[in-house]
């Protein structure tokens, strides 16, 4: 019995052209953002831009052993965000104390961004214009309030 393949034979490379290797898919692991209000440090400087990275399983498990989380389960958000935010403005050491001092609107923004990049894989959302019903995508991570 003879087997046949459903795969097409490889395309012939024209003579004299270099053989190119297939391109590897890259995974985006860091996502820039701009806070709606901004973190205000002790000197009064406002920090708005930052970077959040994808969460690992460890990022989600380690906070569960934190006593602050055990005593107050909503504190999980603070600890988790402090693990995945790599920078806010010029601050590279983002710890729970910094996340605690964010304005509520900024915390809500970061929670939503975390959910989007870790659950859905991107920060784009499909929207429909209420006037003309045109469908398009907006990036929720990078724009200022009111921009699309």
Coordinates of N, CA and C in Angstrom, one line a residue:
X1 N 0.8 -1.2 0.0 CA 0.0 0.0 0.0 C 0.9 1.2 0.0
X2 N 0.6 2.2 -0.9 CA 1.4 3.4 -1.0 C 0.7 4.5 -0.3
X3 N 1.5 5.2 0.5 CA 0.9 6.4 1.3 C 1.2 7.7 0.5
X4 N 0.3 8.6 0.5 CA 0.5 9.8 -0.2 C 0.5 10.9 0.9
X5 N 1.2 12.0 0.6 CA 1.2 13.1 1.6 C 0.3 14.2 1.2
X6 N -0.3 14.8 2.1 CA -1.2 15.9 1.8 C -0.4 17.2 1.8
X7 N 0.9 17.1 2.1 CA 1.7 18.3 2.1 C 2.2 18.6 0.7
X8 N 2.2 19.8 0.4 CA 2.8 20.2 -0.9 C 4.3 20.1 -0.9
X9 N 4.9 19.8 -2.0 CA 6.4 19.8 -2.0 C 6.9 21.2 -1.8
X10 N 8.1 21.3 -1.2 CA 8.7 22.6 -1.0 C 8.9 23.4 -2.3
X11 N 8.6 24.7 -2.2 CA 8.8 25.5 -3.4 C 10.3 25.5 -3.8
X12 N 10.5 25.5 -5.0 CA 11.9 25.5 -5.5 C 12.5 26.9 -5.3
X13 N 13.7 27.0 -4.8 CA 14.4 28.3 -4.6 C 15.1 28.6 -5.9
X14 N 14.9 29.8 -6.4 CA 15.5 30.2 -7.7 C 17.0 30.1 -7.5
X15 N 17.7 29.8 -8.6 CA 19.1 29.6 -8.6 C 19.8 30.9 -8.2
X16 N 20.8 30.9 -7.4 CA 21.6 32.0 -7.0 C 21.0 32.8 -5.8
X17 N 19.8 32.5 -5.4 CA 19.3 33.2 -4.2 C 19.6 32.4 -3.0
X18 N 19.9 33.1 -1.9 CA 20.3 32.4 -0.6 C 19.0 31.7 -0.1
X19 N 19.2 30.6 0.6 CA 18.1 29.9 1.2 C 17.9 30.6 2.6
X20 N 16.6 31.0 2.8 CA 16.3 31.7 4.0 C 15.6 30.7 5.0
X21 N 16.0 30.8 6.2 CA 15.4 30.0 7.3 C 14.0 30.5 7.6
X22 N 13.1 29.6 8.0 CA 11.7 30.1 8.3 C 11.8 31.1 9.5
X23 N 11.0 32.1 9.5 CA 11.0 33.1 10.6 C 10.3 32.6 11.8
X24 N 11.0 32.8 13.0 CA 10.4 32.4 14.2 C 9.4 33.4 14.7
X25 N 8.4 33.0 15.3 CA 7.4 33.9 15.9 C 8.0 34.4 17.2
X26 N 7.8 35.7 17.5 CA 8.3 36.2 18.7 C 7.1 36.5 19.6
X27 N 7.3 36.4 20.9 CA 6.3 36.6 21.9 C 6.6 38.0 22.6
X28 N 5.6 38.8 22.5 CA 5.7 40.1 23.2 C 5.4 39.9 24.7
X29 N 6.4 40.3 25.5 CA 6.3 40.0 27.0 C 6.2 41.3 27.8
X30 N 6.5 42.5 27.2 CA 6.4 43.7 27.9 C 5.5 44.7 27.2
X31 N 4.7 45.4 28.0 CA 3.7 46.3 27.4 C 3.8 47.7 28.1
X32 N 4.1 48.7 27.3 CA 4.1 50.1 27.8 C 2.7 50.6 28.2
X33 N 2.7 51.5 29.1 CA 1.4 52.1 29.5 C 1.6 53.5 29.9
X34 N 0.5 54.3 30.0 CA 0.5 55.6 30.5 C -0.6 55.7 31.5
X35 N -0.3 56.0 32.7 CA -1.4 56.1 33.8 C -2.3 57.3 33.5
X36 N -3.6 57.1 33.8 CA -4.5 58.3 33.6 C -4.1 59.5 34.5
X37 N -3.7 59.3 35.7 CA -3.4 60.4 36.6 C -1.9 60.4 36.9
X38 N -1.3 59.3 37.2 CA 0.1 59.3 37.5 C 0.5 59.1 38.9
X39 N 1.6 58.4 39.2 CA 2.1 58.2 40.5 C 2.9 59.5 40.9
X40 N 2.6 60.0 42.1 CA 3.3 61.1 42.7 C 4.3 60.7 43.7
X41 N 5.6 60.9 43.5 CA 6.6 60.4 44.5 C 6.7 61.4 45.6
X42 N 7.6 61.1 46.6 CA 7.8 62.0 47.8 C 8.2 63.4 47.4
X43 N 8.9 63.6 46.3 CA 9.4 64.9 45.9 C 8.3 65.7 45.1
X44 N 7.2 65.0 44.8 CA 6.1 65.7 44.1 C 6.2 65.5 42.6
X45 N 7.1 64.7 42.1 CA 7.2 64.4 40.7 C 6.1 63.4 40.3
X46 N 5.5 63.7 39.2 CA 4.5 62.8 38.6 C 5.1 61.9 37.6
X47 N 4.9 60.6 37.8 CA 5.4 59.5 36.9 C 4.1 58.9 36.2
X48 N 4.1 59.0 34.9 CA 2.9 58.4 34.2 C 3.2 57.3 33.3
X49 N 4.3 57.3 32.6 CA 4.6 56.2 31.7 C 5.2 55.0 32.5
X50 N 5.0 53.8 32.0 CA 5.6 52.6 32.6 C 5.6 51.4 31.7
X51 N 6.0 50.3 32.3 CA 6.0 49.0 31.6 C 5.5 47.9 32.5
X52 N 4.7 47.1 31.9 CA 4.2 45.9 32.6 C 4.6 44.7 31.8
X53 N 5.1 43.7 32.4 CA 5.4 42.4 31.7 C 4.4 41.4 32.0
X54 N 4.4 40.4 31.1 CA 3.5 39.2 31.3 C 3.8 38.6 32.7
X55 N 2.7 38.1 33.3 CA 2.9 37.4 34.6 C 3.2 35.9 34.3
X56 N 4.0 35.4 35.2 CA 4.4 34.0 35.2 C 3.5 33.3 36.2
X57 N 3.5 32.0 36.2 CA 2.8 31.2 37.2 C 3.3 31.6 38.6
X58 N 4.6 31.7 38.7 CA 5.2 32.1 40.0 C 4.7 33.5 40.5
X59 N 4.5 34.4 39.6 CA 4.0 35.7 40.0 C 2.6 35.6 40.6
X60 N 1.8 34.7 40.2 CA 0.5 34.5 40.7 C 0.5 33.6 42.0
X61 N 1.5 32.8 42.1 CA 1.5 31.9 43.3 C 2.1 32.5 44.5
X62 N 3.3 33.1 44.3 CA 4.0 33.7 45.5 C 3.2 34.6 46.4
X63 N 2.4 35.5 45.8 CA 1.6 36.4 46.6 C 0.6 35.7 47.5
X64 N 0.2 34.5 47.2 CA -0.7 33.7 48.0 C -0.1 33.3 49.3
X65 N 1.2 33.3 49.4 CA 1.9 32.9 50.7 C 2.2 34.2 51.5
X66 N 1.9 35.3 51.0 CA 2.2 36.6 51.6 C 1.2 36.8 52.8
X67 N 1.7 37.1 54.0 CA 0.8 37.3 55.1 C -0.2 38.4 55.0
X68 N 0.3 39.5 54.3 CA -0.6 40.6 54.0 C -1.8 40.2 53.2
X69 N -1.6 39.3 52.2 CA -2.7 38.7 51.4 C -3.5 37.8 52.2
X70 N -3.0 37.0 53.0 CA -3.7 36.0 53.8 C -4.7 36.8 54.8
X71 N -4.2 37.9 55.3 CA -5.0 38.7 56.3 C -6.1 39.5 55.5
X72 N -5.7 39.9 54.3 CA -6.6 40.8 53.5 C -6.5 40.4 52.1
X73 N -7.4 39.5 51.6 CA -7.3 38.9 50.3 C -7.3 40.0 49.1
X74 N -8.0 41.1 49.3 CA -7.9 42.1 48.2 C -6.5 42.7 48.0
X75 N -5.6 42.6 49.0 CA -4.3 43.0 48.9 C -3.5 42.3 47.8
X76 N -4.0 41.1 47.4 CA -3.4 40.3 46.3 C -3.1 41.2 45.1
X77 N -4.0 42.1 44.8 CA -3.8 43.0 43.6 C -2.6 43.8 43.7
X78 N -2.4 44.3 44.9 CA -1.2 45.2 45.1 C 0.1 44.4 45.0
X79 N 0.2 43.3 45.6 CA 1.4 42.5 45.5 C 1.6 41.9 44.1
X80 N 0.6 41.5 43.5 CA 0.7 41.0 42.1 C 1.2 42.1 41.1
X81 N 0.5 43.2 41.2 CA 1.0 44.3 40.3 C 2.4 44.7 40.6
X82 N 2.8 44.7 41.8 CA 4.2 45.2 42.1 C 5.2 44.2 41.6
X83 N 4.8 42.9 41.3 CA 5.7 41.9 40.7 C 5.8 42.1 39.2
X84 N 4.8 42.6 38.5 CA 4.8 42.6 37.1 C 5.0 43.9 36.5
X85 N 4.9 45.0 37.3 CA 5.2 46.3 36.7 C 6.7 46.5 36.9
X86 N 7.4 46.7 35.8 CA 8.9 46.8 35.8 C 9.4 48.2 36.0
X87 N 8.5 49.2 35.6 CA 8.9 50.6 35.7 C 7.7 51.5 35.7
X88 N 7.7 52.5 36.5 CA 6.8 53.6 36.5 C 7.6 54.9 36.5
X89 N 7.6 55.6 35.3 CA 8.4 56.8 35.2 C 9.9 56.4 35.3
X90 N 10.6 57.1 36.2 CA 12.0 56.8 36.4 C 12.2 55.8 37.6
X91 N 11.1 55.2 38.1 CA 11.2 54.3 39.2 C 11.2 52.9 38.7
X92 N 12.4 52.2 38.9 CA 12.5 50.8 38.4 C 12.3 49.8 39.5
X93 N 12.3 50.2 40.8 CA 12.0 49.4 41.9 C 10.5 49.6 42.3
X94 N 9.6 48.9 41.6 CA 8.2 49.1 41.9 C 7.9 48.0 43.0
X95 N 7.5 48.4 44.2 CA 7.2 47.5 45.3 C 5.8 47.8 45.8
X96 N 5.2 47.0 46.6 CA 3.8 47.2 47.1 C 3.5 48.6 47.6
X97 N 4.5 49.2 48.3 CA 4.3 50.6 48.8 C 4.0 51.6 47.7
X98 N 4.6 51.4 46.6 CA 4.3 52.3 45.4 C 2.9 52.0 44.9
X99 N 2.6 50.8 44.7 CA 1.3 50.4 44.2 C 0.2 50.9 45.1
X100 N 0.4 50.8 46.5 CA -0.5 51.3 47.4 C -0.8 52.8 47.3
X101 N 0.2 53.6 46.9 CA 0.1 55.0 46.8 C -0.5 55.5 45.4
X102 N -0.8 54.6 44.5 CA -1.4 55.0 43.3 C -2.9 55.5 43.5
X103 N -3.3 56.4 42.6 CA -4.7 56.8 42.7 C -5.6 55.7 42.3
X104 N -6.8 55.6 42.8 CA -7.7 54.5 42.5 C -7.9 54.3 41.0
X105 N -8.0 55.4 40.3 CA -8.2 55.3 38.8 C -7.0 54.6 38.1
X106 N -5.8 54.9 38.6 CA -4.6 54.3 38.1 C -4.6 52.8 38.4
X107 N -4.9 52.5 39.6 CA -5.0 51.1 40.1 C -6.0 50.3 39.2
X108 N -7.2 50.9 39.0 CA -8.2 50.2 38.2 C -7.7 50.0 36.7
X109 N -7.0 51.0 36.2 CA -6.4 51.0 34.9 C -5.4 49.8 34.8
X110 N -4.5 49.7 35.8 CA -3.5 48.7 35.8 C -4.1 47.3 36.0
X111 N -5.1 47.2 36.8 CA -5.8 45.9 37.0 C -6.4 45.4 35.6
X112 N -7.1 46.3 34.9 CA -7.7 46.0 33.6 C -6.6 45.6 32.6
X113 N -5.5 46.4 32.6 CA -4.4 46.0 31.7 C -3.8 44.7 32.0
X114 N -3.6 44.4 33.3 CA -3.1 43.0 33.7 C -4.0 41.9 33.2
X115 N -5.3 42.1 33.4 CA -6.3 41.1 32.9 C -6.2 40.9 31.4
X116 N -6.1 42.1 30.7 CA -6.1 42.0 29.2 C -4.9 41.3 28.7
X117 N -3.7 41.7 29.2 CA -2.5 41.1 28.6 C -2.2 39.6 29.1
X118 N -2.7 39.3 30.2 CA -2.5 37.9 30.7 C -3.6 37.0 30.4
X119 N -4.8 37.4 30.2 CA -5.9 36.6 29.8 C -6.2 36.5 28.3
X120 N -6.1 37.7 27.7 CA -6.5 37.8 26.3 C -5.3 37.9 25.4
X121 N -4.1 38.2 26.0 CA -2.9 38.2 25.2 C -2.5 39.5 24.5
X122 N -3.4 40.5 24.7 CA -3.1 41.8 24.0 C -3.8 42.9 24.8
X123 N -3.6 44.2 24.4 CA -4.3 45.3 25.0 C -5.2 46.0 24.1
X124 N -5.5 45.3 22.9 CA -6.4 45.9 22.0 C -7.8 45.5 22.3
X125 N -8.8 46.4 22.0 CA -10.2 46.0 22.2 C -10.9 46.4 20.9
X126 N -11.8 45.5 20.5 CA -12.7 45.8 19.3 C -13.8 46.7 19.7
X127 N -14.0 47.8 19.0 CA -15.0 48.8 19.3 C -15.8 49.1 18.0
X128 N -17.0 49.7 18.2 CA -17.9 50.1 17.1 C -18.2 51.5 17.3
X129 N -18.1 52.3 16.3 CA -18.5 53.7 16.4 C -20.0 53.8 16.5
X130 N -20.5 54.5 17.5 CA -21.9 54.6 17.6 C -22.6 55.4 16.5
X131 N -21.9 56.2 15.9 CA -22.4 57.1 14.8 C -22.5 56.4 13.5
X132 N -21.4 55.8 13.0 CA -21.4 55.2 11.7 C -21.3 53.7 11.7
X133 N -21.2 53.1 12.8 CA -21.1 51.6 13.0 C -19.8 51.0 12.4
X134 N -18.8 51.9 12.2 CA -17.5 51.4 11.7 C -16.8 50.6 12.8
X135 N -16.3 49.4 12.5 CA -15.6 48.6 13.5 C -14.1 48.8 13.4
X136 N -13.5 48.9 14.5 CA -12.0 49.1 14.5 C -11.5 48.7 15.9
X137 N -10.1 48.6 16.0 CA -9.5 48.2 17.3 C -8.8 49.4 17.9
X138 N -8.8 49.5 19.2 CA -8.0 50.5 19.9 C -7.1 49.8 20.9
X139 N -5.9 50.4 21.1 CA -4.9 49.9 22.0 C -5.2 50.6 23.3
X140 N -5.6 49.9 24.3 CA -6.0 50.5 25.6 C -4.8 50.8 26.5
X141 N -3.6 50.3 26.1 CA -2.4 50.4 27.0 C -1.7 51.7 26.8
X142 N -1.7 52.3 25.6 CA -0.7 53.3 25.4 C -1.2 54.8 25.3
X143 N -2.5 55.0 25.2 CA -3.0 56.3 24.9 C -3.3 57.1 26.2
X144 N -3.5 58.4 26.0 CA -3.9 59.2 27.1 C -5.4 59.1 27.2
X145 N -6.0 59.5 28.3 CA -7.4 59.6 28.5 C -8.1 60.3 27.3
X146 N -9.1 59.7 26.8 CA -9.8 60.4 25.7 C -9.3 60.1 24.3
X147 N -8.1 59.5 24.2 CA -7.5 59.2 22.9 C -7.9 57.8 22.5
X148 N -8.0 57.6 21.2 CA -8.2 56.2 20.8 C -7.3 55.8 19.7

